[in-house]
Amino acid sequence: VSVQEYPSRKVIYYNREPYSMSGLSVDDLALMPVEERHKLVHPDDMPGMQKYAASIALLSDKDVAIYEYRVKSKLKDWIWLRVRSRVFERDEKGTVISFINIVHNVTAEKEAEEQLKENNELLQSIMDSSLSIIRVMEAIRDEHNEIIDFRYILANKKALSNYDADEKKGKLFSEVHPDLMKSEMFGNFKRVVETGNRTNFETCYGLEGSCVWFHVIAVKLRDGIVFSMEDITERKRRELNFAFLSE
């Protein structure tokens, strides 16, 4: 926590221990002019820091400005800080003359976000290497907790030539496939989420006589499903031909 004059940013008050825990010298920071303190900020974060500092003059008494940035610690490592600022004092004209800062060290949070991003990229790469179509959807429920739709949240790039997987992310199943809302496929997907039991079925998508056959495997994932689809049209045609010849 610190209180600083505005616009000089001279430190009037600070609490000591949290700064030390973050590997920063609070005494050094208190004596530094703002220009010297800015040298500790990561160059990529300085333009945002300058805009953030300028915005304090425009805050109302209830507004809270928030900014995240990197600074150098005593160990010369970059640590992430999240600062929240609010007007502390005004002069008789209403001009801001001091503000209070609450600073949190969010390095662990940022590292976790980066790890999650890397994990998601790894998962996407694994999915994209599959020869099957793979989709992840979350359930959409009504006020009675009944599943009425699904939303695409993840997809691999393996798809039909007229189907762009990236465009479907975030969209509802009913938007992408309105013709399938009353189909066996939709009913099977609902059943997987409701029972937790894996399902395995074959379905024909498209116009009768010229449809594409898929082998579908679906499993529950939290309140949603992961399903894979393999094009088995050639196999089904061979089976039909064998059945015709046998007959």
mmCIF file of C-alpha atoms in Angstrom:
data_model
loop_
_atom_site.group_PDB
_atom_site.id
_atom_site.type_symbol
_atom_site.label_atom_id
_atom_site.label_comp_id
_atom_site.label_asym_id
_atom_site.label_seq_id
_atom_site.Cartn_x
_atom_site.Cartn_y
_atom_site.Cartn_z
ATOM 1 C CA VAL A 1 0.000 0.000 0.000
ATOM 2 C CA SER A 2 1.309 3.470 -0.794
ATOM 3 C CA VAL A 3 0.050 7.047 -0.977
ATOM 4 C CA GLN A 4 1.627 9.295 -3.580
ATOM 5 C CA GLU A 5 1.422 12.960 -4.493
ATOM 6 C CA TYR A 6 -0.040 13.753 -7.883
ATOM 7 C CA PRO A 7 1.196 14.468 -10.477
ATOM 8 C CA SER A 8 4.767 14.276 -9.072
ATOM 9 C CA ARG A 9 4.188 10.653 -7.851
ATOM 10 C CA LYS A 10 6.348 11.404 -4.778
ATOM 11 C CA VAL A 11 5.766 8.687 -2.141
ATOM 12 C CA ILE A 12 4.114 10.056 1.021
ATOM 13 C CA TYR A 13 3.392 6.756 2.776
ATOM 14 C CA TYR A 14 4.117 3.064 2.227
ATOM 15 C CA ASN A 15 3.951 -0.182 4.175
ATOM 16 C CA ARG A 16 7.256 -1.985 4.186
ATOM 17 C CA GLU A 17 6.904 -5.767 4.421
ATOM 18 C CA PRO A 18 5.003 -6.669 1.213
ATOM 19 C CA TYR A 19 7.563 -4.829 -0.922
ATOM 20 C CA SER A 20 10.425 -6.752 0.705
ATOM 21 C CA MET A 21 8.592 -10.037 0.136
ATOM 22 C CA SER A 22 8.400 -9.169 -3.560
ATOM 23 C CA GLY A 23 12.157 -8.620 -3.725
ATOM 24 C CA LEU A 24 11.893 -4.820 -3.983
ATOM 25 C CA SER A 25 13.651 -2.289 -1.763
ATOM 26 C CA VAL A 26 10.904 -0.053 -0.428
ATOM 27 C CA ASP A 27 13.379 2.489 0.970
ATOM 28 C CA ASP A 28 15.064 2.811 -2.407
ATOM 29 C CA LEU A 29 11.700 3.128 -4.143
ATOM 30 C CA ALA A 30 10.511 5.818 -1.746
ATOM 31 C CA LEU A 31 13.568 7.973 -2.443
ATOM 32 C CA MET A 32 13.587 7.445 -6.200
ATOM 33 C CA PRO A 33 12.052 10.087 -8.472
ATOM 34 C CA VAL A 34 9.332 8.696 -10.695
ATOM 35 C CA GLU A 35 11.704 8.689 -13.700
ATOM 36 C CA GLU A 36 14.052 6.300 -11.855
ATOM 37 C CA ARG A 37 11.171 4.070 -10.764
ATOM 38 C CA HIS A 38 10.021 3.865 -14.352
ATOM 39 C CA LYS A 39 13.422 2.454 -15.331
ATOM 40 C CA LEU A 40 12.512 -0.643 -13.305
ATOM 41 C CA VAL A 41 9.388 -1.184 -15.421
ATOM 42 C CA HIS A 42 9.580 -3.522 -18.402
ATOM 43 C CA PRO A 43 9.958 -1.444 -21.616
ATOM 44 C CA ASP A 44 6.929 -3.134 -23.208
ATOM 45 C CA ASP A 45 4.749 -2.057 -20.278
ATOM 46 C CA MET A 46 5.851 1.597 -20.132
ATOM 47 C CA PRO A 47 3.396 3.033 -22.718
ATOM 48 C CA GLY A 48 0.532 1.509 -20.758
ATOM 49 C CA MET A 49 2.009 2.728 -17.482
ATOM 50 C CA GLN A 50 2.147 6.306 -18.786
ATOM 51 C CA LYS A 51 -1.491 6.145 -19.928
ATOM 52 C CA TYR A 52 -2.433 4.653 -16.582
ATOM 53 C CA ALA A 53 -0.698 7.449 -14.637
ATOM 54 C CA ALA A 54 -2.376 10.107 -16.789
ATOM 55 C CA SER A 55 -5.799 8.532 -16.220
ATOM 56 C CA ILE A 56 -5.621 9.138 -12.450
ATOM 57 C CA ALA A 57 -6.330 12.840 -12.990
ATOM 58 C CA LEU A 58 -9.658 11.909 -14.576
ATOM 59 C CA LEU A 59 -10.867 9.479 -11.883
ATOM 60 C CA SER A 60 -14.009 10.180 -9.900
ATOM 61 C CA ASP A 61 -13.943 9.561 -6.158
ATOM 62 C CA LYS A 62 -15.508 6.127 -6.716
ATOM 63 C CA ASP A 63 -13.441 5.012 -9.723
ATOM 64 C CA VAL A 64 -10.612 2.480 -9.381
ATOM 65 C CA ALA A 65 -7.916 2.324 -12.067
ATOM 66 C CA ILE A 66 -6.216 -1.058 -12.606
ATOM 67 C CA TYR A 67 -3.019 -1.902 -14.468
ATOM 68 C CA GLU A 68 -0.686 -4.921 -14.675
ATOM 69 C CA TYR A 69 3.015 -4.531 -15.404
ATOM 70 C CA ARG A 70 6.441 -6.094 -14.884
ATOM 71 C CA VAL A 71 9.225 -4.676 -12.712
ATOM 72 C CA LYS A 72 12.781 -5.719 -11.859
ATOM 73 C CA SER A 73 13.250 -7.215 -8.399
ATOM 74 C CA LYS A 74 16.444 -7.220 -6.311
ATOM 75 C CA LEU A 75 17.289 -10.537 -7.925
ATOM 76 C CA LYS A 76 17.037 -8.933 -11.389
ATOM 77 C CA ASP A 77 14.067 -11.163 -12.185
ATOM 78 C CA TRP A 78 10.907 -9.769 -13.762
ATOM 79 C CA ILE A 79 7.918 -9.959 -11.444
ATOM 80 C CA TRP A 80 4.302 -9.143 -12.325
ATOM 81 C CA LEU A 81 2.407 -6.552 -10.279
ATOM 82 C CA ARG A 82 -1.242 -5.549 -10.405
ATOM 83 C CA VAL A 83 -1.877 -2.018 -9.132
ATOM 84 C CA ARG A 84 -5.250 -0.564 -8.177
ATOM 85 C CA SER A 85 -5.373 3.221 -7.698
ATOM 86 C CA ARG A 86 -7.986 5.542 -6.238
ATOM 87 C CA VAL A 87 -8.138 9.270 -5.525
ATOM 88 C CA PHE A 88 -7.028 10.061 -1.958
ATOM 89 C CA GLU A 89 -7.123 13.873 -1.804
ATOM 90 C CA ARG A 90 -8.276 16.836 -3.911
ATOM 91 C CA ASP A 91 -7.588 20.550 -3.587
ATOM 92 C CA GLU A 92 -10.300 23.198 -3.256
ATOM 93 C CA LYS A 93 -10.744 23.161 -7.051
ATOM 94 C CA GLY A 94 -11.352 19.413 -7.105
ATOM 95 C CA THR A 95 -8.008 18.619 -8.738
ATOM 96 C CA VAL A 96 -6.376 15.358 -7.673
ATOM 97 C CA ILE A 97 -3.369 16.049 -5.428
ATOM 98 C CA SER A 98 -2.758 12.535 -4.058
ATOM 99 C CA PHE A 99 -3.840 8.963 -4.689
ATOM 100 C CA ILE A 100 -3.619 5.616 -2.949
ATOM 101 C CA ASN A 101 -2.105 2.507 -4.560
ATOM 102 C CA ILE A 102 -2.805 -1.102 -3.650
ATOM 103 C CA VAL A 103 -0.219 -3.348 -5.327
ATOM 104 C CA HIS A 104 -0.402 -7.149 -5.525
ATOM 105 C CA ASN A 105 2.381 -9.448 -6.666
ATOM 106 C CA VAL A 106 0.584 -11.595 -9.293
ATOM 107 C CA THR A 107 3.660 -13.371 -10.671
ATOM 108 C CA ALA A 108 2.375 -16.828 -9.664
ATOM 109 C CA GLU A 109 -0.976 -16.084 -11.283
ATOM 110 C CA LYS A 110 0.700 -14.969 -14.503
ATOM 111 C CA GLU A 111 2.952 -18.025 -14.550
ATOM 112 C CA ALA A 112 -0.108 -20.245 -14.068
ATOM 113 C CA GLU A 113 -1.846 -18.478 -16.957
ATOM 114 C CA GLU A 114 1.213 -19.030 -19.155
ATOM 115 C CA GLN A 115 1.358 -22.705 -18.161
ATOM 116 C CA LEU A 116 -2.337 -23.071 -18.965
ATOM 117 C CA LYS A 117 -1.777 -21.425 -22.343
ATOM 118 C CA GLU A 118 1.094 -23.826 -23.087
ATOM 119 C CA ASN A 119 -1.042 -26.788 -22.002
ATOM 120 C CA ASN A 120 -3.879 -25.638 -24.244
ATOM 121 C CA GLU A 121 -1.473 -25.251 -27.164
ATOM 122 C CA LEU A 122 -0.133 -28.764 -26.501
ATOM 123 C CA LEU A 123 -3.666 -30.150 -26.318
ATOM 124 C CA GLN A 124 -4.588 -28.370 -29.560
ATOM 125 C CA SER A 125 -1.489 -29.782 -31.300
ATOM 126 C CA ILE A 126 -2.339 -33.308 -30.139
ATOM 127 C CA MET A 127 -5.920 -32.904 -31.343
ATOM 128 C CA ASP A 128 -4.789 -31.490 -34.682
ATOM 129 C CA SER A 129 -2.564 -34.525 -35.242
ATOM 130 C CA SER A 130 -5.579 -36.842 -35.080
ATOM 131 C CA LEU A 131 -7.037 -38.284 -38.279
ATOM 132 C CA SER A 132 -10.492 -38.101 -36.701
ATOM 133 C CA ILE A 133 -12.693 -35.036 -36.254
ATOM 134 C CA ILE A 134 -12.595 -34.088 -32.543
ATOM 135 C CA ARG A 135 -14.893 -31.575 -30.859
ATOM 136 C CA VAL A 136 -15.407 -30.394 -27.266
ATOM 137 C CA MET A 137 -18.760 -28.876 -26.295
ATOM 138 C CA GLU A 138 -20.247 -27.563 -23.051
ATOM 139 C CA ALA A 139 -23.899 -28.110 -22.160
ATOM 140 C CA ILE A 140 -26.371 -25.215 -22.258
ATOM 141 C CA ARG A 141 -29.214 -25.618 -19.767
ATOM 142 C CA ASP A 142 -32.590 -23.896 -19.260
ATOM 143 C CA GLU A 143 -34.091 -22.678 -15.992
ATOM 144 C CA HIS A 144 -35.200 -26.244 -15.207
ATOM 145 C CA ASN A 145 -31.606 -27.524 -15.598
ATOM 146 C CA GLU A 146 -32.593 -29.341 -18.790
ATOM 147 C CA ILE A 147 -29.966 -29.532 -21.548
ATOM 148 C CA ILE A 148 -31.320 -27.573 -24.490
ATOM 149 C CA ASP A 149 -28.159 -27.008 -26.510
ATOM 150 C CA PHE A 150 -24.371 -27.303 -26.599
ATOM 151 C CA ARG A 151 -21.630 -24.755 -27.273
ATOM 152 C CA TYR A 152 -18.412 -25.534 -29.167
ATOM 153 C CA ILE A 153 -15.353 -24.645 -27.067
ATOM 154 C CA LEU A 154 -12.540 -26.601 -28.736
ATOM 155 C CA ALA A 155 -12.029 -28.275 -32.106
ATOM 156 C CA ASN A 156 -9.242 -29.804 -34.133
ATOM 157 C CA LYS A 157 -8.548 -28.741 -37.690
ATOM 158 C CA LYS A 158 -9.512 -32.085 -39.233
ATOM 159 C CA ALA A 159 -12.868 -31.418 -40.884
ATOM 160 C CA LEU A 160 -14.966 -31.636 -43.967
ATOM 161 C CA SER A 161 -13.844 -29.414 -46.839
ATOM 162 C CA ASN A 162 -16.819 -27.077 -46.342
ATOM 163 C CA TYR A 163 -16.491 -26.932 -42.549
ATOM 164 C CA ASP A 164 -14.172 -24.395 -40.912
ATOM 165 C CA ALA A 165 -13.526 -25.550 -37.353
ATOM 166 C CA ASP A 166 -12.196 -22.180 -36.122
ATOM 167 C CA GLU A 167 -15.383 -20.391 -37.147
ATOM 168 C CA LYS A 168 -17.495 -22.738 -35.031
ATOM 169 C CA LYS A 169 -15.731 -22.113 -31.696
ATOM 170 C CA GLY A 170 -18.050 -20.294 -29.304
ATOM 171 C CA LYS A 171 -21.122 -21.023 -31.417
ATOM 172 C CA LEU A 172 -24.108 -23.099 -30.397
ATOM 173 C CA PHE A 173 -24.715 -26.578 -31.782
ATOM 174 C CA SER A 174 -28.170 -25.315 -32.838
ATOM 175 C CA GLU A 175 -26.541 -22.522 -34.884
ATOM 176 C CA VAL A 176 -24.100 -24.824 -36.654
ATOM 177 C CA HIS A 177 -26.411 -27.811 -37.096
ATOM 178 C CA PRO A 178 -30.068 -26.747 -36.666
ATOM 179 C CA ASP A 179 -31.113 -29.837 -38.623
ATOM 180 C CA LEU A 180 -29.623 -32.112 -35.948
ATOM 181 C CA MET A 181 -31.415 -30.702 -32.902
ATOM 182 C CA LYS A 182 -34.042 -33.480 -33.014
ATOM 183 C CA SER A 183 -31.661 -36.140 -34.246
ATOM 184 C CA GLU A 184 -30.333 -39.301 -32.627
ATOM 185 C CA MET A 185 -26.934 -37.564 -32.361
ATOM 186 C CA PHE A 186 -28.226 -34.728 -30.165
ATOM 187 C CA GLY A 187 -30.168 -37.184 -28.003
ATOM 188 C CA ASN A 188 -27.064 -39.331 -27.570
ATOM 189 C CA PHE A 189 -24.958 -36.300 -26.581
ATOM 190 C CA LYS A 190 -27.509 -35.313 -23.921
ATOM 191 C CA ARG A 191 -27.573 -38.860 -22.569
ATOM 192 C CA VAL A 192 -23.785 -38.930 -22.212
ATOM 193 C CA VAL A 193 -23.803 -35.777 -20.055
ATOM 194 C CA GLU A 194 -26.800 -36.903 -17.983
ATOM 195 C CA THR A 195 -25.604 -40.469 -17.322
ATOM 196 C CA GLY A 196 -21.827 -40.137 -17.594
ATOM 197 C CA ASN A 197 -21.792 -43.227 -19.821
ATOM 198 C CA ARG A 198 -19.755 -43.281 -23.012
ATOM 199 C CA THR A 199 -21.707 -43.757 -26.232
ATOM 200 C CA ASN A 200 -20.647 -45.290 -29.539
ATOM 201 C CA PHE A 201 -22.859 -45.045 -32.627
ATOM 202 C CA GLU A 202 -22.953 -44.611 -36.393
ATOM 203 C CA THR A 203 -24.907 -41.876 -38.118
ATOM 204 C CA CYS A 204 -25.487 -40.607 -41.630
ATOM 205 C CA TYR A 205 -25.194 -36.834 -42.153
ATOM 206 C CA GLY A 206 -26.575 -35.181 -45.257
ATOM 207 C CA LEU A 207 -29.225 -35.926 -47.853
ATOM 208 C CA GLU A 208 -30.500 -39.468 -48.070
ATOM 209 C CA GLY A 209 -28.686 -41.348 -50.799
ATOM 210 C CA SER A 210 -25.702 -38.990 -50.762
ATOM 211 C CA CYS A 211 -25.014 -38.632 -47.037
ATOM 212 C CA VAL A 212 -21.693 -39.054 -45.266
ATOM 213 C CA TRP A 213 -21.492 -41.839 -42.691
ATOM 214 C CA PHE A 214 -19.677 -41.209 -39.388
ATOM 215 C CA HIS A 215 -18.633 -43.424 -36.522
ATOM 216 C CA VAL A 216 -19.080 -41.284 -33.388
ATOM 217 C CA ILE A 217 -17.614 -41.852 -29.920
ATOM 218 C CA ALA A 218 -18.682 -39.422 -27.167
ATOM 219 C CA VAL A 219 -17.577 -39.204 -23.503
ATOM 220 C CA LYS A 220 -18.521 -36.835 -20.711
ATOM 221 C CA LEU A 221 -16.199 -33.935 -19.769
ATOM 222 C CA ARG A 222 -17.445 -31.961 -16.755
ATOM 223 C CA ASP A 223 -20.827 -30.548 -17.846
ATOM 224 C CA GLY A 224 -20.236 -31.259 -21.511
ATOM 225 C CA ILE A 225 -18.788 -33.809 -23.927
ATOM 226 C CA VAL A 226 -15.783 -34.670 -26.048
ATOM 227 C CA PHE A 227 -16.640 -36.537 -29.213
ATOM 228 C CA SER A 228 -14.685 -37.884 -32.162
ATOM 229 C CA MET A 229 -16.056 -38.593 -35.625
ATOM 230 C CA GLU A 230 -14.498 -40.848 -38.218
ATOM 231 C CA ASP A 231 -15.689 -40.856 -41.820
ATOM 232 C CA ILE A 232 -16.771 -44.451 -42.548
ATOM 233 C CA THR A 233 -18.668 -43.740 -45.769
ATOM 234 C CA GLU A 234 -16.474 -46.028 -47.895
ATOM 235 C CA ARG A 235 -16.840 -48.839 -45.406
ATOM 236 C CA LYS A 236 -20.632 -48.452 -45.319
ATOM 237 C CA ARG A 237 -20.756 -48.462 -49.126
ATOM 238 C CA ARG A 238 -18.729 -51.651 -49.209
ATOM 239 C CA GLU A 239 -21.058 -53.218 -46.647
ATOM 240 C CA LEU A 240 -24.086 -52.234 -48.728
ATOM 241 C CA ASN A 241 -22.449 -53.640 -51.858
ATOM 242 C CA PHE A 242 -21.620 -56.915 -50.095
ATOM 243 C CA ALA A 243 -25.185 -57.137 -48.793
ATOM 244 C CA PHE A 244 -26.545 -56.512 -52.316
ATOM 245 C CA LEU A 245 -24.249 -59.134 -53.849
ATOM 246 C CA SER A 246 -25.088 -61.649 -51.141
ATOM 247 C CA GLU A 247 -28.764 -61.097 -51.755
#
